[in-house]
Coordinates of C-alpha atoms in Angstrom, one line a residue:
M24 CA -6.7 13.7 9.5
S25 CA -4.9 17.3 9.2
K26 CA -2.2 15.7 6.9
P27 CA -2.6 12.4 4.2
L28 CA -1.8 8.8 6.0
F29 CA 1.1 7.2 4.0
F30 CA 1.1 3.3 4.7
I31 CA 4.8 1.6 4.7
H32 CA 4.2 -1.9 4.0
P33 CA 7.1 -4.1 4.2
P34 CA 6.0 -7.1 1.9
K35 CA 4.8 -10.2 3.6
C36 CA 3.8 -8.2 7.0
G37 CA -0.4 -8.3 5.9
G38 CA -0.5 -5.0 3.9
S39 CA -3.1 -6.4 1.5
T40 CA -5.5 -6.8 4.4
V41 CA -4.5 -3.4 5.7
I42 CA -5.5 -2.2 2.5
S43 CA -9.0 -3.9 2.9
F44 CA -9.8 -1.9 6.4
F45 CA -8.9 1.4 4.3
D46 CA -11.4 0.3 1.8
L47 CA -14.7 -0.6 4.2
N48 CA -13.8 2.6 6.3
L49 CA -13.4 4.6 2.8
D50 CA -15.2 4.6 -0.6
R51 CA -13.2 1.6 -3.0
D52 CA -10.1 2.6 -3.9
K53 CA -9.4 5.5 -2.4
F54 CA -6.4 3.7 -1.2
I55 CA -3.3 4.5 -3.5
N56 CA -1.0 2.2 -4.2
F57 CA 2.1 3.8 -4.6
V58 CA 3.8 1.9 -7.7
W59 CA 6.0 4.3 -9.7
G60 CA 6.3 2.5 -12.9
G61 CA 4.9 3.6 -16.0
V62 CA 2.8 6.4 -13.6
S63 CA 4.1 9.6 -13.4
Q64 CA 5.2 10.7 -10.2
E65 CA 3.0 14.1 -10.5
K66 CA -0.2 11.9 -10.9
T67 CA 0.3 10.1 -8.4
R68 CA 0.6 12.9 -6.1
E69 CA -2.5 14.7 -7.3
R70 CA -4.5 11.1 -6.4
F71 CA -3.0 10.9 -3.0
L72 CA -3.8 14.5 -2.0
A73 CA -7.4 13.9 -3.4
S74 CA -7.7 10.5 -1.0
G75 CA -5.5 11.3 1.4
I76 CA -4.4 8.0 1.7
G77 CA -1.7 5.2 0.0
G78 CA 1.0 3.7 0.8
G79 CA 3.2 1.0 -0.7
H80 CA 6.7 -0.8 0.0
D81 CA 8.4 1.9 0.3
P82 CA 10.9 3.1 3.1
I83 CA 10.2 6.7 5.1
G84 CA 10.7 9.5 3.2
I85 CA 8.2 9.8 0.7
H86 CA 7.0 13.1 1.9
R87 CA 10.4 14.5 0.4
D88 CA 9.8 13.3 -3.5
L89 CA 6.1 14.2 -2.6
K90 CA 7.5 18.1 -1.3
M91 CA 4.6 17.9 1.6
P92 CA 4.2 16.9 4.8
L93 CA 2.5 13.2 5.8
E94 CA 1.7 11.3 8.4
Y95 CA 2.8 7.7 8.6
C96 CA 1.8 4.2 10.0
S97 CA 3.5 0.8 9.2
I98 CA 3.5 -2.5 10.6
L99 CA 6.3 -5.4 11.4
R100 CA 6.2 -9.5 11.8
E101 CA 8.3 -11.4 13.9
P102 CA 11.5 -11.3 11.3
L103 CA 11.9 -15.1 10.7
S104 CA 8.1 -15.2 10.1
R105 CA 8.4 -12.9 7.7
Q106 CA 11.2 -14.6 6.2
T107 CA 9.8 -18.0 5.7
S108 CA 6.6 -16.5 4.7
H109 CA 7.9 -15.0 1.7
Y110 CA 9.8 -17.8 0.7
W111 CA 6.5 -19.8 0.1
F112 CA 4.8 -16.9 -1.3
A113 CA 7.9 -16.9 -3.8
R114 CA 8.0 -20.5 -4.4
N115 CA 4.4 -21.0 -5.3
G116 CA 4.7 -18.1 -7.5
K117 CA 3.5 -15.0 -5.3
N118 CA 0.0 -16.4 -5.1
G119 CA -0.8 -16.8 -9.2
G120 CA 0.8 -13.2 -9.7
V121 CA 3.9 -14.0 -11.4
A122 CA 1.3 -15.4 -14.0
R123 CA -0.9 -12.2 -13.9
G124 CA 2.7 -10.2 -14.9
V125 CA 4.0 -9.3 -11.5
S126 CA 7.3 -8.9 -11.2
V127 CA 10.0 -10.9 -9.3
S128 CA 13.6 -10.7 -7.9
E129 CA 16.4 -13.0 -9.0
A130 CA 16.0 -15.0 -5.8
E131 CA 12.3 -15.1 -6.0
A132 CA 12.7 -16.5 -9.4
L133 CA 15.6 -19.3 -8.0
A134 CA 12.7 -20.0 -5.2
Q135 CA 10.3 -20.5 -7.8
G136 CA 12.2 -22.3 -9.5
G137 CA 12.9 -24.4 -6.9
E138 CA 16.8 -23.9 -6.9
L139 CA 16.5 -21.8 -3.6
S140 CA 15.9 -23.9 -0.9
L141 CA 14.8 -22.3 2.9
D142 CA 18.1 -22.8 4.3
D143 CA 19.8 -20.9 1.6
W144 CA 16.6 -18.2 1.4
V145 CA 17.2 -17.6 5.1
G146 CA 20.6 -18.0 6.0
E147 CA 21.1 -15.6 3.2
S148 CA 18.3 -13.1 4.5
C149 CA 17.0 -12.6 0.6
G150 CA 14.6 -10.0 -0.2
G151 CA 17.5 -8.0 2.5
K152 CA 19.0 -7.9 5.6
N153 CA 17.3 -5.9 8.6
L154 CA 14.8 -5.1 6.3
F155 CA 12.2 -3.2 9.0
V156 CA 15.3 -1.0 10.4
Q157 CA 15.9 0.0 6.3
M158 CA 12.3 0.6 5.8
L159 CA 11.9 3.0 8.7
S160 CA 15.0 4.7 8.8
G161 CA 15.1 5.4 5.2
H162 CA 18.7 4.2 5.1
G163 CA 19.9 1.4 2.5
R164 CA 23.0 0.1 4.4
V165 CA 22.0 0.1 8.1
N166 CA 24.1 0.5 11.2
R167 CA 23.4 1.0 15.0
E168 CA 22.7 5.0 14.4
S169 CA 20.1 3.6 11.9
L170 CA 18.2 1.6 14.5
E171 CA 18.3 4.3 16.7
I172 CA 17.1 6.8 13.7
A173 CA 14.3 4.3 13.0
I174 CA 13.3 4.2 16.7
E175 CA 13.4 7.5 16.6
N176 CA 11.2 7.9 13.4
V177 CA 8.6 5.7 15.7
R178 CA 8.4 7.9 18.0
Q179 CA 8.3 11.2 16.1
H180 CA 6.5 10.5 12.9
I181 CA 4.9 7.0 12.4
P182 CA 2.5 7.4 15.4
T183 CA 0.8 4.3 14.9
V184 CA 2.7 1.0 14.4
G185 CA 1.2 -2.7 14.3
L186 CA 2.3 -6.3 14.4
C187 CA 0.8 -8.9 11.9
E188 CA 0.4 -11.0 14.4
D189 CA -2.6 -8.9 15.9
M190 CA -4.2 -7.0 13.3
S191 CA -7.4 -6.6 15.3
D192 CA -5.1 -4.1 17.5
F193 CA -3.4 -2.5 15.0
L194 CA -6.3 -1.4 13.2
L195 CA -8.6 -0.6 16.1
R196 CA -5.3 2.2 17.2
L197 CA -5.1 2.9 13.8
C198 CA -9.0 4.6 14.1
G199 CA -7.9 5.1 17.3
R200 CA -5.2 8.1 15.3
T201 CA -7.1 8.8 12.5
G202 CA -11.0 8.8 13.6
M203 CA -12.4 5.9 11.8
R204 CA -14.6 4.0 13.1
L205 CA -14.6 0.2 11.8
P206 CA -11.2 -1.8 12.8
F207 CA -11.9 -4.8 10.8
F208 CA -10.5 -6.3 7.9
I209 CA -10.8 -9.2 4.9
R210 CA -8.3 -11.3 5.4
T211 CA -5.9 -10.7 1.8
N212 CA -3.3 -12.4 0.0
V213 CA -2.5 -15.1 2.6
T214 CA 0.3 -17.5 1.0
E215 CA -1.4 -20.6 -0.4
G216 CA 0.5 -24.0 -0.7
V217 CA 2.3 -24.4 2.3
P218 CA 3.2 -27.2 2.9
K219 CA 1.6 -28.5 6.2
E220 CA 5.3 -30.1 7.4
R221 CA 7.3 -27.7 5.9
S222 CA 10.7 -28.4 5.0
P223 CA 12.9 -28.2 8.4
L224 CA 14.9 -25.0 8.7
S225 CA 18.4 -25.8 10.1
E226 CA 19.7 -24.5 13.0
R227 CA 22.8 -22.8 11.7
A228 CA 20.1 -21.2 9.3
R229 CA 18.2 -20.1 11.4
E230 CA 20.9 -19.0 13.9
K231 CA 22.8 -16.9 11.0
F232 CA 19.2 -15.2 9.8
V233 CA 18.7 -13.8 13.7
E234 CA 22.2 -12.7 13.9
D235 CA 22.4 -11.1 10.4
N236 CA 19.2 -9.1 11.4
H237 CA 19.4 -8.6 15.2
L238 CA 18.6 -4.9 14.4
D239 CA 15.5 -6.0 13.4
Y240 CA 14.9 -7.8 16.1
E241 CA 15.5 -5.2 18.7
L242 CA 13.1 -2.6 16.5
Y243 CA 10.4 -5.4 16.7
Q244 CA 10.9 -5.7 20.7
Y245 CA 10.6 -1.8 20.7
V246 CA 7.8 -1.8 19.2
C247 CA 6.3 -4.9 20.9
D248 CA 6.9 -2.9 24.5
E249 CA 5.6 0.2 23.1
I250 CA 2.1 -1.1 21.8
A251 CA 2.1 -2.7 25.3
R252 CA 2.6 0.0 27.3
E253 CA -0.3 1.9 25.2
R254 CA -3.0 -0.8 25.4
E255 CA -1.6 -0.4 29.8
S256 CA -2.8 3.3 29.6
Y257 CA -6.0 2.9 28.4
G258 CA -6.7 -0.1 30.6
A259 CA -10.1 -1.2 30.6
I260 CA -11.7 1.2 28.1
Y261 CA -8.6 -0.9 25.6
T262 CA -10.3 -4.3 26.9
Q263 CA -13.9 -3.7 26.1
A264 CA -13.4 -2.4 22.9
I265 CA -10.5 -5.1 21.6
E266 CA -12.9 -7.8 22.8
A267 CA -15.9 -6.1 21.0
V268 CA -13.2 -5.9 18.0
R269 CA -12.4 -9.8 18.1
Q270 CA -15.8 -11.2 18.6
I271 CA -17.1 -8.6 15.4
Q272 CA -13.9 -9.9 13.5
R273 CA -15.0 -13.7 13.7
R274 CA -18.0 -13.0 12.1
I275 CA -16.2 -11.7 9.2
D276 CA -13.9 -14.0 8.7
A277 CA -16.8 -16.6 8.9
L278 CA -17.9 -15.3 5.8
D279 CA -16.9 -16.4 2.5
N280 CA -13.9 -14.6 1.1
P281 CA -12.6 -14.9 -2.6
Y282 CA -9.9 -12.5 -1.7
I283 CA -7.6 -14.8 1.3
Y284 CA -5.5 -16.5 -1.7
T285 CA -5.1 -13.6 -3.8
G286 CA -3.6 -10.4 -4.3
K287 CA -6.0 -9.3 -7.3
S288 CA -7.6 -6.4 -4.7
N289 CA -4.0 -4.5 -4.9
M290 CA -5.0 -4.1 -8.8
F291 CA -8.5 -4.2 -9.1
G292 CA -9.7 -3.3 -5.3
F293 CA -12.3 -5.3 -3.6
D294 CA -15.6 -6.2 -4.8
E295 CA -18.0 -3.1 -3.7
N296 CA -20.8 -5.5 -2.8
H297 CA -18.4 -7.8 -0.6
L298 CA -17.6 -4.8 1.3
R299 CA -21.2 -3.7 1.6
M300 CA -21.6 -6.9 3.6
V301 CA -19.0 -7.2 5.6
R302 CA -19.9 -3.3 6.7
E303 CA -23.3 -5.1 7.3
V304 CA -21.9 -7.6 9.7
A305 CA -20.0 -4.8 11.0
T306 CA -22.6 -2.2 12.3
S307 CA -25.3 -5.0 12.8
A308 CA -23.3 -5.4 16.5
D309 CA -22.7 -3.4 19.2
L310 CA -20.4 -1.0 18.4
S311 CA -20.0 1.5 21.6
P312 CA -17.1 0.3 23.6
I313 CA -15.1 0.4 20.4
D314 CA -16.5 3.8 20.0
A315 CA -15.5 4.8 23.6
Y316 CA -11.9 3.9 23.3
I317 CA -11.4 5.9 19.6
E318 CA -13.2 9.1 21.2
L319 CA -11.1 8.7 23.8
A320 CA -7.6 8.1 21.8
Q321 CA -8.6 11.1 20.1
S322 CA -8.8 13.1 22.3
R323 CA -5.4 12.1 23.3
R324 CA -4.0 12.5 20.2
R325 CA -0.3 14.2 19.9
E326 CA 0.9 16.0 16.9
C327 CA 4.0 14.2 14.7
G328 CA 7.1 16.1 14.7
D329 CA 7.8 18.4 11.8
L330 CA 10.0 17.1 8.1
F331 CA 11.8 18.3 6.6
D332 CA 13.5 18.3 2.8
G333 CA 17.3 19.7 1.8
F334 CA 20.5 19.4 -0.3
V335 CA 23.5 19.9 0.6
D336 CA 25.0 21.8 -2.4
A337 CA 28.6 22.3 -2.5
V338 CA 31.8 22.5 0.1
N339 CA 35.0 24.3 0.0
D340 CA 37.7 25.3 2.3
D341 CA 35.8 28.2 3.9
M342 CA 31.9 27.2 3.7
V343 CA 29.3 24.6 3.5
H344 CA 26.0 26.0 1.1
G345 CA 22.8 24.7 1.4
W346 CA 19.4 24.3 1.6
A347 CA 16.7 23.1 3.9
V348 CA 12.9 23.4 4.3
N349 CA 10.9 22.5 6.9
L350 CA 7.8 20.7 4.9
S351 CA 5.8 21.2 7.9
V352 CA 5.9 24.4 8.7
P353 CA 7.9 26.0 5.4
D354 CA 7.9 29.9 6.7
K355 CA 10.0 28.5 10.0
C356 CA 14.1 28.5 9.5
V357 CA 15.5 25.5 9.9
P358 CA 18.8 25.8 12.2
I359 CA 21.5 23.8 10.9
E360 CA 24.6 22.2 12.8
I361 CA 28.0 21.1 11.8
W362 CA 29.3 17.7 13.4
V363 CA 32.9 16.8 13.5
R364 CA 32.1 13.3 15.5
E365 CA 30.3 13.5 18.2
K366 CA 31.2 17.9 18.8
L367 CA 29.1 20.6 17.7
V368 CA 31.4 23.2 16.0
A369 CA 29.1 25.5 13.8
T370 CA 25.3 26.5 13.6
T371 CA 23.4 28.8 11.1
L372 CA 20.2 28.9 10.4
T373 CA 18.0 29.3 6.6
G374 CA 16.8 32.3 5.3
N375 CA 18.9 33.0 2.4
P376 CA 16.9 33.5 -0.5
R377 CA 16.7 30.0 -3.3
P378 CA 14.6 31.0 -5.9
D379 CA 15.2 28.2 -7.7
V380 CA 13.9 25.2 -4.6
A381 CA 10.6 27.0 -4.8
A382 CA 10.7 26.7 -8.9
A383 CA 11.4 22.8 -8.2
G384 CA 7.9 22.9 -6.3
Y385 CA 9.0 23.9 -2.3
A386 CA 7.0 25.7 -0.7
S387 CA 9.7 27.8 0.9
E388 CA 11.6 30.5 -1.3
R389 CA 14.2 32.1 1.6
C390 CA 15.6 28.4 2.4
G391 CA 19.3 28.6 1.7
F392 CA 21.9 28.5 3.8
A393 CA 25.9 29.0 3.9
V394 CA 27.8 28.1 7.3
R395 CA 31.6 28.9 7.6
L396 CA 34.0 25.6 8.4
P397 CA 36.0 26.2 11.6
E398 CA 39.5 24.8 11.0
E399 CA 38.6 21.3 13.3
A400 CA 36.3 20.7 10.4
Q401 CA 38.5 20.1 8.0
E402 CA 39.3 16.7 8.0
G403 CA 35.5 15.8 7.8
F404 CA 32.0 17.0 9.1
R405 CA 28.5 16.1 9.0
V406 CA 25.6 18.5 8.4
K407 CA 22.5 18.2 10.7
I408 CA 19.4 19.3 11.3
A409 CA 19.1 20.5 15.0
G410 CA 16.6 18.6 17.3
S411 CA 15.7 16.3 14.8
A412 CA 16.6 12.4 13.5
Q413 CA 16.1 13.6 10.2
T414 CA 18.7 14.1 7.8
I415 CA 19.3 16.3 4.6
R416 CA 20.9 15.0 1.6
S417 CA 24.0 14.6 0.9
A418 CA 24.6 15.6 4.7
G419 CA 28.0 13.5 4.7
T420 CA 30.3 12.6 6.4
W421 CA 32.1 14.8 4.1
Q422 CA 35.6 14.3 3.9
R423 CA 38.9 16.4 2.6
G424 CA 38.3 17.0 -0.7
W425 CA 35.7 17.7 -0.5
H426 CA 33.2 14.4 -1.0
V427 CA 30.8 12.3 0.5
A428 CA 32.5 9.1 2.2

């Protein structure tokens, strides 16, 4: 891989299981969990640069914090299934994680104490509405534009998105993208103690959840459709490879698994002896159909779009001042646009000296911009990067005053 890989892991979408895939393909503990509390950002950055693989419950945008270009991957799950799984996970104390000191939200604490019902949890979308769109757009508050940006991010910056419902497909395609050779996993941190006859979910709560999370459902369907198109484009090569993966995975699933109901692997890693046993099962089989798919996928590999960071520093009645850096190609000028509603009213390029930005750790000093505001922008405008769904910070909408609305 030419750039470090960051795994965007929405809660209760099989992320711990995905981490086992990385441990099987790389040395143990190469996957860097991004947990900022108590760990300096610079230390995490150093470890991530050394390993090249990491991730966490972070939305797209970590490239800004690290001041470097990344490649992203992610995984989704049918939204209602994810929501109900999260409820039972909270209800049982996160598979014992709470007793080990894992943090909980107020809603999770109420669920664990039996004071929050499944109907309440689902009907109120506890944990956040349209979580997938939040994480793949980078927006804390989402709308239709956020969905469009999330889809554009999938197209440009998250070339491998999988489904929790079909882990083997996701990991096979991730191997095709990264060149890793073993698309297998150890089922990990599955929610324990889910009632065989689950508490019935009322139709009212179900309908409200679907309505409140309709953007997530649209994003989920878009990803499902894209995966189907990608599979079809590989024809028999994919079909033969995924059948081989599923056969080998069934043998792995038959092994004794000490991790299935625990998240301890996230904190302490997988035991090397167990990883070795799983690798032996995998490599003792005929991997040639899988290798053929990976080789073809690597030959079709496309580069991701450029990643940016920047900031609007100041606005007055005449000028907008700020900076923007192309993290993928730092010496390249960034085209800046000023928009009033749906109309482009002004453009410029970065190139002004900004030694303060370089001193902050960015790889470009000539990244400043200053653009004159036309009269029609006096009632409000937004700053955009031309040709990109990404935005710089404090991009607006700016209202007369001048302040960000």
